[in-house]
Coordinates of C-alpha atoms in Angstrom, one line a residue:
M354 CA 10.4 168.4 143.3
T355 CA 11.5 165.7 141.1
Q356 CA 15.1 164.6 141.4
T357 CA 17.1 163.7 138.3
S358 CA 19.5 160.8 138.7
Q359 CA 23.2 161.4 138.0
P360 CA 24.7 159.5 135.1
G361 CA 27.5 156.9 135.9
R362 CA 31.1 157.9 135.4
E363 CA 32.7 157.1 132.0
F364 CA 36.3 157.3 130.8
H365 CA 36.6 159.6 127.8
S366 CA 39.4 161.1 125.8
G367 CA 39.7 164.8 125.6
R368 CA 37.2 164.8 122.8
G369 CA 34.7 162.7 124.6
K370 CA 35.3 159.4 122.5
K371 CA 36.6 156.0 123.7
T372 CA 40.2 155.3 122.8
L373 CA 39.6 151.9 121.1
D374 CA 36.9 153.5 119.1
R375 CA 39.5 155.6 117.3
I376 CA 41.1 152.4 115.6
P377 CA 39.4 151.6 112.3
G378 CA 37.8 148.2 112.3
G379 CA 39.8 146.8 109.3
F380 CA 43.1 146.9 111.2
Y381 CA 41.9 144.1 113.5
L382 CA 41.6 141.7 110.7
V383 CA 45.0 142.6 109.2
G384 CA 46.7 142.1 112.6
A385 CA 45.1 138.8 113.1
L386 CA 46.3 137.6 109.6
V387 CA 49.8 138.8 110.3
I388 CA 50.0 136.9 113.6
L389 CA 48.6 133.7 112.0
F390 CA 51.2 133.9 109.1
E391 CA 54.1 134.2 111.6
V392 CA 52.9 131.2 113.5
V393 CA 52.5 129.1 110.4
S394 CA 55.9 130.1 109.0
L395 CA 57.8 129.3 112.2
G396 CA 56.0 125.9 112.5
A397 CA 56.9 125.0 108.9
V398 CA 60.6 125.8 109.4
G399 CA 60.7 123.8 112.6
L400 CA 59.1 120.8 110.9
A401 CA 61.5 121.0 108.0
L402 CA 64.5 120.9 110.3
A403 CA 63.0 118.1 112.3
I404 CA 62.4 116.0 109.1
G405 CA 65.4 116.9 107.1
D406 CA 68.0 116.7 109.9
P407 CA 67.0 114.2 112.5
S408 CA 70.5 114.1 113.9
G409 CA 70.5 117.9 114.4
D410 CA 73.8 118.5 112.6
G411 CA 72.2 120.6 109.9
A412 CA 73.6 118.5 106.9
S413 CA 71.7 118.3 103.7
P414 CA 70.1 114.9 103.0
D415 CA 71.2 115.1 99.3
K416 CA 74.8 115.7 100.4
E417 CA 74.7 112.8 102.9
A418 CA 73.2 110.3 100.4
R419 CA 75.7 111.1 97.5
R420 CA 78.2 108.4 96.7
V421 CA 81.1 108.4 94.2
E422 CA 82.0 105.5 92.0
V423 CA 85.8 104.7 92.2
T424 CA 87.2 102.1 89.8
Y425 CA 90.5 100.4 90.4
I426 CA 92.3 98.9 87.3
A427 CA 95.5 96.8 87.2
T428 CA 97.2 95.8 84.0
G429 CA 100.6 94.4 82.9
D430 CA 102.4 91.5 81.3
H431 CA 102.2 89.4 84.4
P432 CA 99.7 86.6 84.5
S433 CA 98.9 87.4 88.2
V434 CA 99.9 89.9 90.9
D435 CA 99.5 90.7 94.5
L436 CA 96.9 93.6 94.8
T437 CA 95.9 95.9 97.6
F438 CA 93.3 98.6 97.5
G439 CA 91.2 100.8 99.8
N440 CA 91.1 104.2 101.5
A441 CA 94.6 105.8 101.7
N442 CA 94.2 107.2 105.2
D443 CA 92.0 104.5 106.6
S444 CA 92.1 100.8 105.7
H445 CA 93.6 98.8 102.9
E446 CA 92.0 95.7 101.8
S447 CA 94.2 93.0 100.3
D448 CA 92.7 91.1 97.4
G449 CA 95.5 88.6 97.5
V450 CA 96.5 87.1 94.2
V451 CA 94.5 88.4 91.2
I452 CA 94.7 87.5 87.5
L453 CA 95.4 90.4 85.2
P454 CA 93.7 92.4 83.8
Y455 CA 91.9 93.4 87.0
R456 CA 89.0 95.8 87.4
E457 CA 86.9 96.6 90.5
T458 CA 84.4 99.4 91.1
V459 CA 83.4 100.5 94.6
E460 CA 81.4 103.3 96.1
M461 CA 83.1 105.9 98.4
T462 CA 82.1 109.1 100.1
P463 CA 82.9 112.4 98.3
G464 CA 85.8 113.3 100.6
A465 CA 87.6 109.9 100.7
D466 CA 91.1 109.1 99.5
F467 CA 91.9 106.1 97.2
Y468 CA 94.8 103.7 97.3
L469 CA 95.8 100.9 94.8
D470 CA 99.0 98.9 95.0
V471 CA 99.9 96.4 92.2
R472 CA 102.9 94.3 93.1
S473 CA 104.9 91.5 91.3
R474 CA 104.7 88.1 93.0
E475 CA 107.8 86.6 94.3
D476 CA 108.3 84.3 91.3
Q477 CA 107.3 86.9 88.7
K478 CA 109.8 89.8 89.0
G479 CA 110.3 92.3 86.3
G480 CA 108.0 93.1 83.4
T481 CA 105.5 95.9 83.2
L482 CA 102.7 96.8 85.7
T483 CA 100.2 99.7 85.6
C484 CA 97.7 101.0 88.1
T485 CA 94.8 103.2 87.0
V486 CA 92.1 104.9 89.1
L487 CA 88.9 106.3 87.7
V488 CA 86.4 108.5 89.6
D489 CA 82.9 108.5 88.0
G490 CA 84.4 107.0 84.9
K491 CA 87.2 109.5 84.4
V492 CA 90.9 108.8 84.9
V493 CA 92.3 110.8 87.9
Q494 CA 95.6 108.9 88.3
Q495 CA 97.8 106.3 86.5
A496 CA 101.2 105.0 87.5
H497 CA 103.7 102.5 86.2
N498 CA 106.0 100.1 88.1
T499 CA 109.6 100.8 89.0
A500 CA 112.3 98.2 88.5
D501 CA 112.9 97.6 92.2
P502 CA 110.5 97.0 93.8
S503 CA 108.5 95.8 90.9
S504 CA 105.2 97.6 91.8
A505 CA 102.9 100.4 90.8
T506 CA 101.0 102.5 93.4
C507 CA 98.2 105.0 92.9
A508 CA 97.2 107.1 95.8
G509 CA 95.2 110.4 96.1
S510 CA 91.9 112.0 96.7
I511 CA 88.7 111.3 94.7
V512 CA 88.3 115.1 94.4
D513 CA 91.3 115.3 92.2
A514 CA 90.7 116.6 88.7
P515 CA 90.6 114.2 85.8
Q516 CA 93.9 113.9 84.0
P517 CA 93.6 114.7 80.3
G518 CA 95.6 112.7 77.8
I519 CA 95.9 109.6 80.0
P520 CA 94.7 106.5 77.9
M521 CA 92.3 104.1 79.3
P522 CA 94.2 100.8 79.8
T523 CA 93.3 97.8 77.6
L524 CA 91.6 95.1 79.6
T525 CA 92.0 92.3 77.0
P526 CA 93.5 89.3 78.8
G527 CA 97.2 88.9 77.9
A528 CA 97.0 85.1 78.1
S529 CA 94.5 82.4 77.4
P530 CA 92.5 81.2 80.3
L531 CA 93.8 78.1 82.1
P532 CA 91.8 74.9 81.9
E533 CA 89.9 73.4 84.9
E534 CA 91.8 71.1 87.2
R535 CA 91.3 67.4 86.5
R536 CA 92.7 64.6 88.7
L537 CA 92.3 61.0 87.8
T538 CA 90.9 58.6 90.4
G539 CA 90.9 55.5 88.2
T540 CA 93.6 53.8 86.1
V541 CA 94.5 55.2 82.7
K542 CA 97.5 54.0 80.8
V543 CA 100.2 56.4 79.6
P544 CA 100.0 57.3 75.8
D545 CA 102.6 56.1 73.4
Y546 CA 104.0 59.4 72.2
R547 CA 105.0 58.9 68.6
G548 CA 108.2 60.2 67.1
K549 CA 111.9 59.5 66.9
G550 CA 112.8 61.0 70.2
S551 CA 116.4 61.5 71.5
P552 CA 119.1 58.9 71.2
V553 CA 120.2 56.9 74.3
I554 CA 124.0 57.5 75.0
G555 CA 124.3 55.6 78.4
T556 CA 122.8 54.8 81.7
V557 CA 122.4 56.7 84.9
T558 CA 122.5 55.0 88.3
D559 CA 121.0 56.9 91.2
S560 CA 119.0 56.1 94.4
S561 CA 118.7 52.4 93.6
L562 CA 117.4 53.2 90.1
E563 CA 119.1 52.7 86.7
Y564 CA 117.7 54.5 83.7
A565 CA 118.6 55.9 80.2
E566 CA 120.9 58.9 79.7
L567 CA 119.7 60.8 76.7
G568 CA 121.7 62.5 74.0
G569 CA 120.8 64.9 71.2
T570 CA 119.8 68.2 72.6
W571 CA 120.2 67.0 76.2
D572 CA 123.2 68.0 78.3
R573 CA 125.0 65.2 80.2
S574 CA 123.6 63.9 83.4
R575 CA 125.2 65.2 86.6
T576 CA 125.0 64.9 90.3
L577 CA 123.2 67.4 92.6
D578 CA 123.3 68.3 96.2
P579 CA 120.0 67.0 97.7
V580 CA 120.1 69.6 100.5
F581 CA 119.9 72.5 98.0
D582 CA 118.2 70.8 95.0
G583 CA 116.0 68.1 96.5
F584 CA 117.3 65.7 94.0
T585 CA 120.6 63.7 93.6
R586 CA 120.8 63.5 89.7
K587 CA 119.8 65.9 87.0
Q588 CA 119.8 66.0 83.2
E589 CA 118.8 69.2 81.4
G590 CA 117.3 69.5 77.9
R591 CA 116.4 72.3 75.6
Q592 CA 113.6 74.7 76.6
R593 CA 113.4 73.7 80.3
A594 CA 113.3 70.0 79.7
L595 CA 114.4 68.1 82.8
V596 CA 115.1 64.6 84.2
K597 CA 115.7 64.3 87.9
S598 CA 115.9 61.4 90.4
T599 CA 116.2 60.9 94.1
Q600 CA 114.8 59.0 97.0
V601 CA 111.4 60.3 98.2
D602 CA 112.0 62.4 101.3
E603 CA 110.1 62.1 104.6
D604 CA 108.0 65.3 104.1
I605 CA 106.5 63.9 100.9
M606 CA 105.9 60.5 102.6
A607 CA 104.0 62.3 105.3
A608 CA 102.0 64.3 102.8
A609 CA 101.0 61.0 101.2
G610 CA 99.7 59.7 104.6
G611 CA 102.9 58.0 105.6
T612 CA 101.7 54.6 104.4
G613 CA 104.0 54.2 101.4
E614 CA 101.0 53.6 99.1
L615 CA 102.7 54.3 95.8
R616 CA 99.8 56.1 94.1
G617 CA 99.5 58.5 97.0
V618 CA 103.2 59.1 97.0
A619 CA 103.2 59.9 93.2
D620 CA 100.3 62.4 93.7
A621 CA 102.3 64.0 96.6
V622 CA 105.4 64.3 94.5
M623 CA 103.5 65.9 91.6
D624 CA 101.8 68.4 94.0
E625 CA 105.2 69.3 95.4
R626 CA 106.7 69.9 91.9
R627 CA 103.8 72.1 91.0
R628 CA 104.1 74.1 94.2
Y629 CA 107.9 74.7 93.9
E630 CA 108.5 74.8 90.1
Y631 CA 105.6 76.8 88.8
P632 CA 103.9 80.1 89.7
R633 CA 102.2 79.8 93.0
D634 CA 98.3 79.4 92.9
Q635 CA 98.4 79.7 89.1
A636 CA 99.4 76.3 87.8
I637 CA 96.6 73.8 86.9
L638 CA 97.1 70.1 86.9
V639 CA 95.3 68.0 84.3
D640 CA 96.1 64.3 84.8
V641 CA 96.7 62.3 81.6
A642 CA 97.7 58.9 82.9
S643 CA 97.9 57.1 86.2
Q644 CA 98.8 53.4 86.3
P645 CA 100.6 50.7 88.2
L646 CA 103.8 49.2 86.8
K647 CA 106.3 46.5 87.6
V648 CA 109.9 47.5 87.5
G649 CA 112.2 44.5 87.9
G650 CA 109.5 42.7 89.8
R651 CA 109.0 45.6 92.1
D652 CA 105.8 47.7 92.5
A653 CA 105.8 51.1 90.9
W654 CA 103.3 53.8 90.0
L655 CA 103.4 56.2 87.0
L656 CA 101.5 59.5 87.1
V657 CA 101.6 61.8 84.0
S658 CA 100.1 65.3 84.1
E659 CA 99.8 68.4 82.1
I660 CA 100.7 71.4 84.1
H661 CA 99.2 74.5 82.6
F662 CA 100.5 77.9 83.6
H663 CA 101.4 81.4 82.6
K664 CA 104.9 82.7 83.5
R665 CA 106.4 85.9 82.3
G666 CA 109.3 85.3 79.9
V667 CA 108.4 81.6 79.4
P668 CA 107.0 80.8 76.0
S669 CA 105.6 77.4 77.1
T670 CA 102.2 77.5 78.8
M671 CA 102.0 73.8 79.4
D672 CA 104.6 71.2 80.5
L673 CA 104.1 67.5 80.4
N674 CA 105.2 66.2 83.8
A675 CA 105.8 62.5 84.7
V676 CA 106.4 61.0 88.1
L677 CA 107.5 57.4 88.4
V678 CA 107.7 56.1 92.0
V679 CA 109.4 52.8 92.5
D680 CA 109.5 50.5 95.6
T681 CA 113.2 49.6 95.7
G682 CA 113.0 47.7 99.0
R683 CA 114.5 50.6 100.9
V684 CA 112.7 52.4 103.7
R685 CA 111.4 55.0 101.2
P686 CA 110.7 54.6 97.5
S687 CA 112.7 56.3 94.8
V688 CA 111.3 58.7 92.2
L689 CA 112.1 59.7 88.6
W690 CA 110.7 63.1 87.6
V691 CA 110.5 64.1 83.9
V692 CA 109.5 67.5 82.5
L693 CA 108.9 68.0 78.7
P694 CA 107.6 71.5 77.6
E695 CA 104.8 71.9 75.1
T696 CA 107.0 74.1 73.0
N697 CA 109.3 71.1 72.3
K698 CA 106.9 68.3 71.6
K699 CA 109.5 66.3 69.7
L700 CA 111.0 65.4 73.0
W701 CA 107.7 63.8 74.3
P702 CA 108.7 60.4 73.0
D703 CA 111.6 60.5 75.5
L704 CA 109.1 59.9 78.2
N705 CA 108.3 56.5 76.9
T706 CA 112.0 55.8 76.4
L707 CA 112.8 56.8 80.1
V708 CA 110.0 54.9 81.6
S709 CA 110.7 51.7 79.8
S710 CA 114.4 51.9 80.7
V711 CA 114.1 52.0 84.5
R712 CA 115.5 49.2 86.5
V713 CA 116.0 48.6 90.2
R714 CA 119.7 48.3 91.3

């Protein structure tokens, strides 16, 4: 009898079909595509985060890169001011002495605060001062100075809204530019200033010198306290004209090198007069003459300079200054200082009168 082999065991569902055979074949393809899409999407997001935010703080690159233009403007009737600007809550940067009008544009971050302080210099009190701040070309704040202290301050946030109706300040310079400094190194004779000049009504004796006392629009010569005035004699004329005399002090002699060389002493006296009688850092010397002289057989040096300046309330923008230093035989030489303003040129011949009248006593 032939034996029939038994078939192997198979796993069937209740209807005798394999379980996986019941899923249509197209679903395999759809599933694979879905999985692939998820993987690609997640990878793209991760890559974008890695590139767009390397620091991991999630900030937008456009937001980080954006900067705001802030323009600081200072105007007024002063020739120059002390100015400070910067971030109100961080650091203030002093620009020192600046000439008006002043304009400076800087870049700041969108959330920063601005600060601008415009302040009168010590020798320029009063007058008008205005500070103006622009953000991206639009005025966000403007302030004017108060009488005491004489300053104007603008401070706020660059997110402040533009202020309608505030005029843009005029940036036309209020004064003509000063000339370039010029100091003589050679010998140039003093000009002969033509004109009638002032009459001579007497003589002045001071610090081993004797010289003419002028009349006309000049007041009478009088004594001074050298401790407070630096000079021992003074004669005042109209529109800030001056004649002063004294013995050169030790500090000026030291500034001249301490050798007593008269040209160096005359230069040192002129520099001191500019420093103390004119707006600091804003007075320009233009030498006109520098020459040796003999006064009663004694050596002397005459230096004549134009001092150009702008000072609020003073109509003259140039004074003719003359310094005559004379070796009188004393330990330190004596000096005659003359100031004649440009606005009263009819007094300029008085310089020739004074210089020619000097004698050693």
